[in-house]
Tab-separated table of C-alpha atoms and ligand atoms in Angstrom:
chain	number	residue	atom	x	y	z
A	324	UNK	CA	0.035	-0.126	0.059
A	325	UNK	CA	1.092	3.696	-0.436
A	326	UNK	CA	0.134	6.892	0.870
A	327	UNK	CA	0.551	9.979	-0.909
A	328	UNK	CA	1.338	13.447	0.488
A	329	UNK	CA	0.422	16.638	-1.688
A	330	UNK	CA	0.120	20.138	-0.837
A	331	UNK	CA	-2.432	22.919	-2.567
A	332	UNK	CA	-2.570	26.890	-2.281
A	333	UNK	CA	1.228	27.039	-1.112
A	334	UNK	CA	1.447	29.378	-4.653
A	335	UNK	CA	-1.954	31.252	-3.908
A	336	UNK	CA	-2.192	34.349	-2.107
A	337	UNK	CA	-5.391	33.932	-0.155
A	338	UNK	CA	-5.317	31.639	3.233
A	339	UNK	CA	-2.832	29.129	4.643
A	340	UNK	CA	-1.891	25.947	2.849
A	341	UNK	CA	-3.496	22.562	2.520
A	342	UNK	CA	-1.372	19.440	3.233
A	343	UNK	CA	-3.335	16.032	2.438
A	344	UNK	CA	-2.648	12.698	2.688
A	345	UNK	CA	-4.465	10.210	0.343
A	346	UNK	CA	-4.296	6.201	0.503
A	347	UNK	CA	-4.923	4.880	-2.938
A	348	UNK	CA	-5.993	1.273	-2.174
A	349	UNK	CA	-8.525	2.421	0.518
A	350	UNK	CA	-9.660	6.155	-0.783
A	351	UNK	CA	-8.769	7.414	2.743
A	352	UNK	CA	-8.258	10.998	2.705
A	353	UNK	CA	-6.969	13.737	5.436
A	354	UNK	CA	-5.910	16.813	5.559
A	355	UNK	CA	-4.680	20.229	7.871
A	356	UNK	CA	-3.487	23.348	7.384
A	357	UNK	CA	-0.248	25.073	7.400
A	358	UNK	CA	-1.576	28.215	9.081
A	359	UNK	CA	-1.568	31.353	6.933
A	360	UNK	CA	0.265	33.078	9.392
A	361	UNK	CA	3.488	31.461	8.681
A	362	UNK	CA	3.088	33.280	5.358
A	363	UNK	CA	2.808	36.521	6.959
A	364	UNK	CA	5.473	38.613	9.150
A	365	UNK	CA	7.484	35.054	9.963
A	366	UNK	CA	7.560	34.413	6.307
A	367	UNK	CA	11.415	35.127	5.791
A	368	UNK	CA	11.799	32.499	8.810
A	369	UNK	CA	10.734	29.540	6.694
A	370	UNK	CA	9.049	28.416	10.012
A	371	UNK	CA	5.988	26.981	7.625
A	372	UNK	CA	8.768	24.014	6.599
A	373	UNK	CA	8.602	22.663	10.168
A	374	UNK	CA	5.085	23.319	10.436
A	375	UNK	CA	4.561	21.261	7.277
A	376	UNK	CA	6.646	18.416	8.494
A	377	UNK	CA	4.899	18.306	11.976
A	378	UNK	CA	1.596	17.899	9.941
A	379	UNK	CA	2.563	15.388	7.628
A	380	UNK	CA	3.941	13.372	10.903
A	381	UNK	CA	0.350	13.742	12.181
A	382	UNK	CA	-1.359	12.448	9.083
A	383	UNK	CA	0.302	9.548	8.822
A	384	UNK	CA	0.430	8.850	12.781
A	385	UNK	CA	-3.569	8.774	11.754
A	386	UNK	CA	-3.029	6.480	8.573
A	387	UNK	CA	-1.302	4.255	11.095
A	388	UNK	CA	1.159	2.975	8.245
A	389	UNK	CA	1.708	-0.740	7.787
A	390	UNK	CA	4.901	-2.027	8.201
A	391	UNK	CA	6.300	-1.713	4.399
A	392	UNK	CA	4.094	0.711	3.140
A	393	UNK	CA	5.405	3.408	1.187
A	394	UNK	CA	5.036	6.847	1.289
A	395	UNK	CA	5.157	9.514	-1.566
A	396	UNK	CA	5.798	12.852	-0.955
A	397	UNK	CA	5.568	15.805	-3.486
A	398	UNK	CA	8.713	17.110	-4.860
A	399	UNK	CA	7.569	20.708	-3.653
A	400	UNK	CA	10.185	22.151	-1.821
A	401	UNK	CA	7.455	23.015	0.920
A	402	UNK	CA	8.187	19.373	2.134
A	403	UNK	CA	11.620	19.194	2.104
A	404	UNK	CA	12.220	19.123	5.896
A	405	UNK	CA	9.342	16.860	6.261
A	406	UNK	CA	10.522	14.281	3.657
A	407	UNK	CA	13.961	14.468	5.506
A	408	UNK	CA	12.286	13.780	8.704
A	409	UNK	CA	9.973	10.464	7.084
A	410	UNK	CA	13.367	9.310	6.021
A	411	UNK	CA	14.590	9.004	9.728
A	412	UNK	CA	11.748	7.489	10.735
A	413	UNK	CA	10.622	5.452	8.325
A	414	UNK	CA	13.669	4.962	6.486
A	415	UNK	CA	14.805	5.963	3.177
A	416	UNK	CA	13.758	3.356	1.215
A	417	UNK	CA	9.911	3.909	1.842
A	418	UNK	CA	10.073	7.659	1.261
A	419	UNK	CA	9.770	8.438	-2.261
A	420	UNK	CA	9.773	12.283	-3.870
A	421	UNK	CA	7.067	12.191	-6.511
A	422	UNK	CA	4.976	14.657	-9.200
A	423	UNK	CA	1.492	14.061	-7.516
A	424	UNK	CA	-1.079	13.706	-10.136
A	425	UNK	CA	-4.262	11.833	-9.884
A	426	UNK	CA	-6.934	11.293	-7.080
A	427	UNK	CA	-4.399	12.513	-4.381
A	428	UNK	CA	-3.940	15.949	-6.538
A	429	UNK	CA	-7.620	16.298	-6.968
A	430	UNK	CA	-8.682	15.946	-3.358
A	431	UNK	CA	-6.235	18.614	-1.512
A	432	UNK	CA	-7.341	20.815	-4.748
A	433	UNK	CA	-11.092	20.471	-3.624
A	434	UNK	CA	-10.025	20.854	0.341
A	435	UNK	CA	-7.907	24.095	-0.516
A	436	UNK	CA	-11.103	25.414	-2.867
A	437	UNK	CA	-13.267	24.768	0.202
A	438	UNK	CA	-11.378	26.368	2.784
A	439	UNK	CA	-11.037	29.556	0.500
A	440	UNK	CA	-15.035	29.158	-0.456
A	441	UNK	CA	-15.737	29.653	3.590
A	442	UNK	CA	-13.550	32.837	3.283
A	443	UNK	CA	-16.125	34.118	0.972
A	444	UNK	CA	-14.170	34.259	-1.929
A	445	UNK	CA	-15.116	32.588	-5.111
A	446	UNK	CA	-12.227	30.897	-7.034
A	447	UNK	CA	-11.876	31.566	-10.808
A	448	UNK	CA	-12.739	28.201	-12.606
A	449	UNK	CA	-9.381	28.234	-14.383
A	450	UNK	CA	-7.330	28.856	-11.618
A	451	UNK	CA	-4.910	26.056	-12.207
A	452	UNK	CA	-4.194	27.234	-15.854
A	453	UNK	CA	-3.974	30.932	-15.314
A	454	UNK	CA	-2.066	31.288	-11.977
A	455	UNK	CA	-1.309	34.982	-12.832
A	456	UNK	CA	-5.070	35.958	-13.362
A	457	UNK	CA	-5.860	34.118	-10.469
A	458	UNK	CA	-3.375	36.048	-8.216
A	459	UNK	CA	-5.117	39.258	-9.612
A	460	UNK	CA	-8.320	37.955	-8.804
A	461	UNK	CA	-7.489	37.104	-5.271
A	462	UNK	CA	-6.084	40.512	-4.967
A	463	UNK	CA	-9.160	42.649	-6.301
A	464	UNK	CA	-10.894	40.589	-3.807
A	465	UNK	CA	-9.051	41.781	-0.901
A	466	UNK	CA	-9.087	44.889	-2.252
A	467	UNK	CA	-12.796	44.827	-1.958
A	468	UNK	CA	-12.676	43.378	1.129
A	469	UNK	CA	-9.368	44.640	3.330
A	470	UNK	CA	-10.834	43.371	6.255
A	471	UNK	CA	-10.159	39.979	4.903
A	472	UNK	CA	-6.223	40.879	4.118
A	473	UNK	CA	-5.546	38.962	7.755
A	474	UNK	CA	-6.349	35.733	5.490
A	475	UNK	CA	-3.751	36.432	2.992
A	476	UNK	CA	0.111	35.846	2.658
A	477	UNK	CA	1.169	39.286	3.142
A	478	UNK	CA	4.570	38.337	4.067
A	479	UNK	CA	5.464	37.280	0.313
A	480	UNK	CA	8.476	39.831	-0.282
A	481	UNK	CA	7.128	40.491	-3.813
A	482	UNK	CA	4.015	41.870	-2.503
A	483	UNK	CA	5.715	44.976	-1.566
A	484	UNK	CA	5.598	46.130	-4.733
A	485	UNK	CA	1.845	46.349	-4.477
A	486	UNK	CA	0.115	49.432	-2.935
A	487	UNK	CA	-2.331	47.331	-1.085
A	488	UNK	CA	0.422	45.201	0.585
A	489	UNK	CA	3.051	47.872	1.282
A	490	UNK	CA	1.983	48.387	5.108
A	491	UNK	CA	3.054	44.757	5.372
A	492	UNK	CA	6.398	45.558	4.073
A	493	UNK	CA	7.790	48.895	6.006
A	494	UNK	CA	10.922	50.096	4.439
A	495	UNK	CA	13.732	50.145	6.980
A	496	UNK	CA	14.426	53.111	8.577
A	497	UNK	CA	18.244	54.334	9.366
A	498	UNK	CA	19.215	57.086	11.563
A	499	UNK	CA	21.444	59.548	10.178
A	500	UNK	CA	23.020	63.127	11.531
A	501	UNK	CA	22.059	65.921	9.284
A	502	UNK	CA	24.630	67.801	7.521
A	503	UNK	CA	23.184	70.804	8.097
A	504	UNK	CA	22.240	71.575	11.608
A	505	UNK	CA	23.760	68.571	13.308
A	506	UNK	CA	20.456	66.942	14.597
A	507	UNK	CA	19.211	63.463	14.536
A	508	UNK	CA	17.119	62.304	11.856
A	509	UNK	CA	15.445	59.170	10.020
A	510	UNK	CA	16.192	58.258	6.650
A	511	UNK	CA	14.448	55.670	4.372
A	512	UNK	CA	18.426	54.814	2.810
A	513	UNK	CA	21.640	53.682	4.330
A	514	UNK	CA	23.562	56.776	4.917
A	515	UNK	CA	26.729	56.672	3.036
A	516	UNK	CA	29.940	58.554	4.457
A	517	UNK	CA	30.835	60.472	1.575
A	518	UNK	CA	27.020	61.882	1.089
A	519	UNK	CA	25.516	64.784	3.070
A	520	UNK	CA	22.190	63.759	4.562
A	521	UNK	CA	19.386	66.432	5.629
A	522	UNK	CA	16.831	66.305	7.955
A	523	UNK	CA	13.224	67.104	7.258
A	524	UNK	CA	13.562	70.888	8.063
A	525	UNK	CA	16.820	71.439	6.230
A	526	UNK	CA	16.158	69.712	3.159
A	527	UNK	CA	14.379	72.253	1.267
A	528	UNK	CA	17.134	74.649	1.326
A	529	UNK	CA	19.467	71.468	-0.025
A	530	UNK	CA	17.118	70.461	-2.787
A	531	UNK	CA	18.445	70.089	-6.142
A	532	UNK	CA	16.964	72.997	-8.656
A	533	UNK	CA	15.093	71.632	-10.908
A	534	UNK	CA	15.493	74.641	-13.544
A	535	UNK	CA	17.892	72.951	-15.581
A	536	UNK	CA	16.076	69.507	-15.920
A	537	UNK	CA	15.369	69.456	-19.182
A	538	UNK	CA	18.472	69.480	-21.343
B	361	ZN	ZN1	19.019	69.644	9.499
């Protein structure tokens, strides 16, 4: 017998990630979610990898694996820690990284769709083929329902390019000494030794003139 482990939603803007396990021979299926908070402020710490591993272990315990039962786990990097852990526990021979297709993939996908529908969002029918379109569809929905931003993977670094997510990616602040008045000030860039820095009060007097801009 074989238990297949797959995920859904890790590339989607909304909500957490579904991790599901499916036993081919019996049709048993069970899933849990990596909470969306792992994809928010703490996203750069990559704790979702440990969380994914923890969930996989829990699901497999529920399946009560037979002594020689194989585990096929999706190749996606979200399972890198999980696969390593499983190899330690069950032995390398029983754990195989695969491209998951068929019923297992279908079931985790349905589970993810159910979860995002529960938020009140209706996914695009062609979500899987048109990833980019789906991303903007979800983003537009968040724009219309800003209170739902707490259910979005706002920690993705590339989101800082979008106004809607900017507040989740504050610019780092540097302190500097104003080259004019000598008071301490905060600037949104790393001050360089050979370049003057001005505080907000002094800046207008040092602004480059715009007169000759056109040549
Ligand atoms: Zn100053």
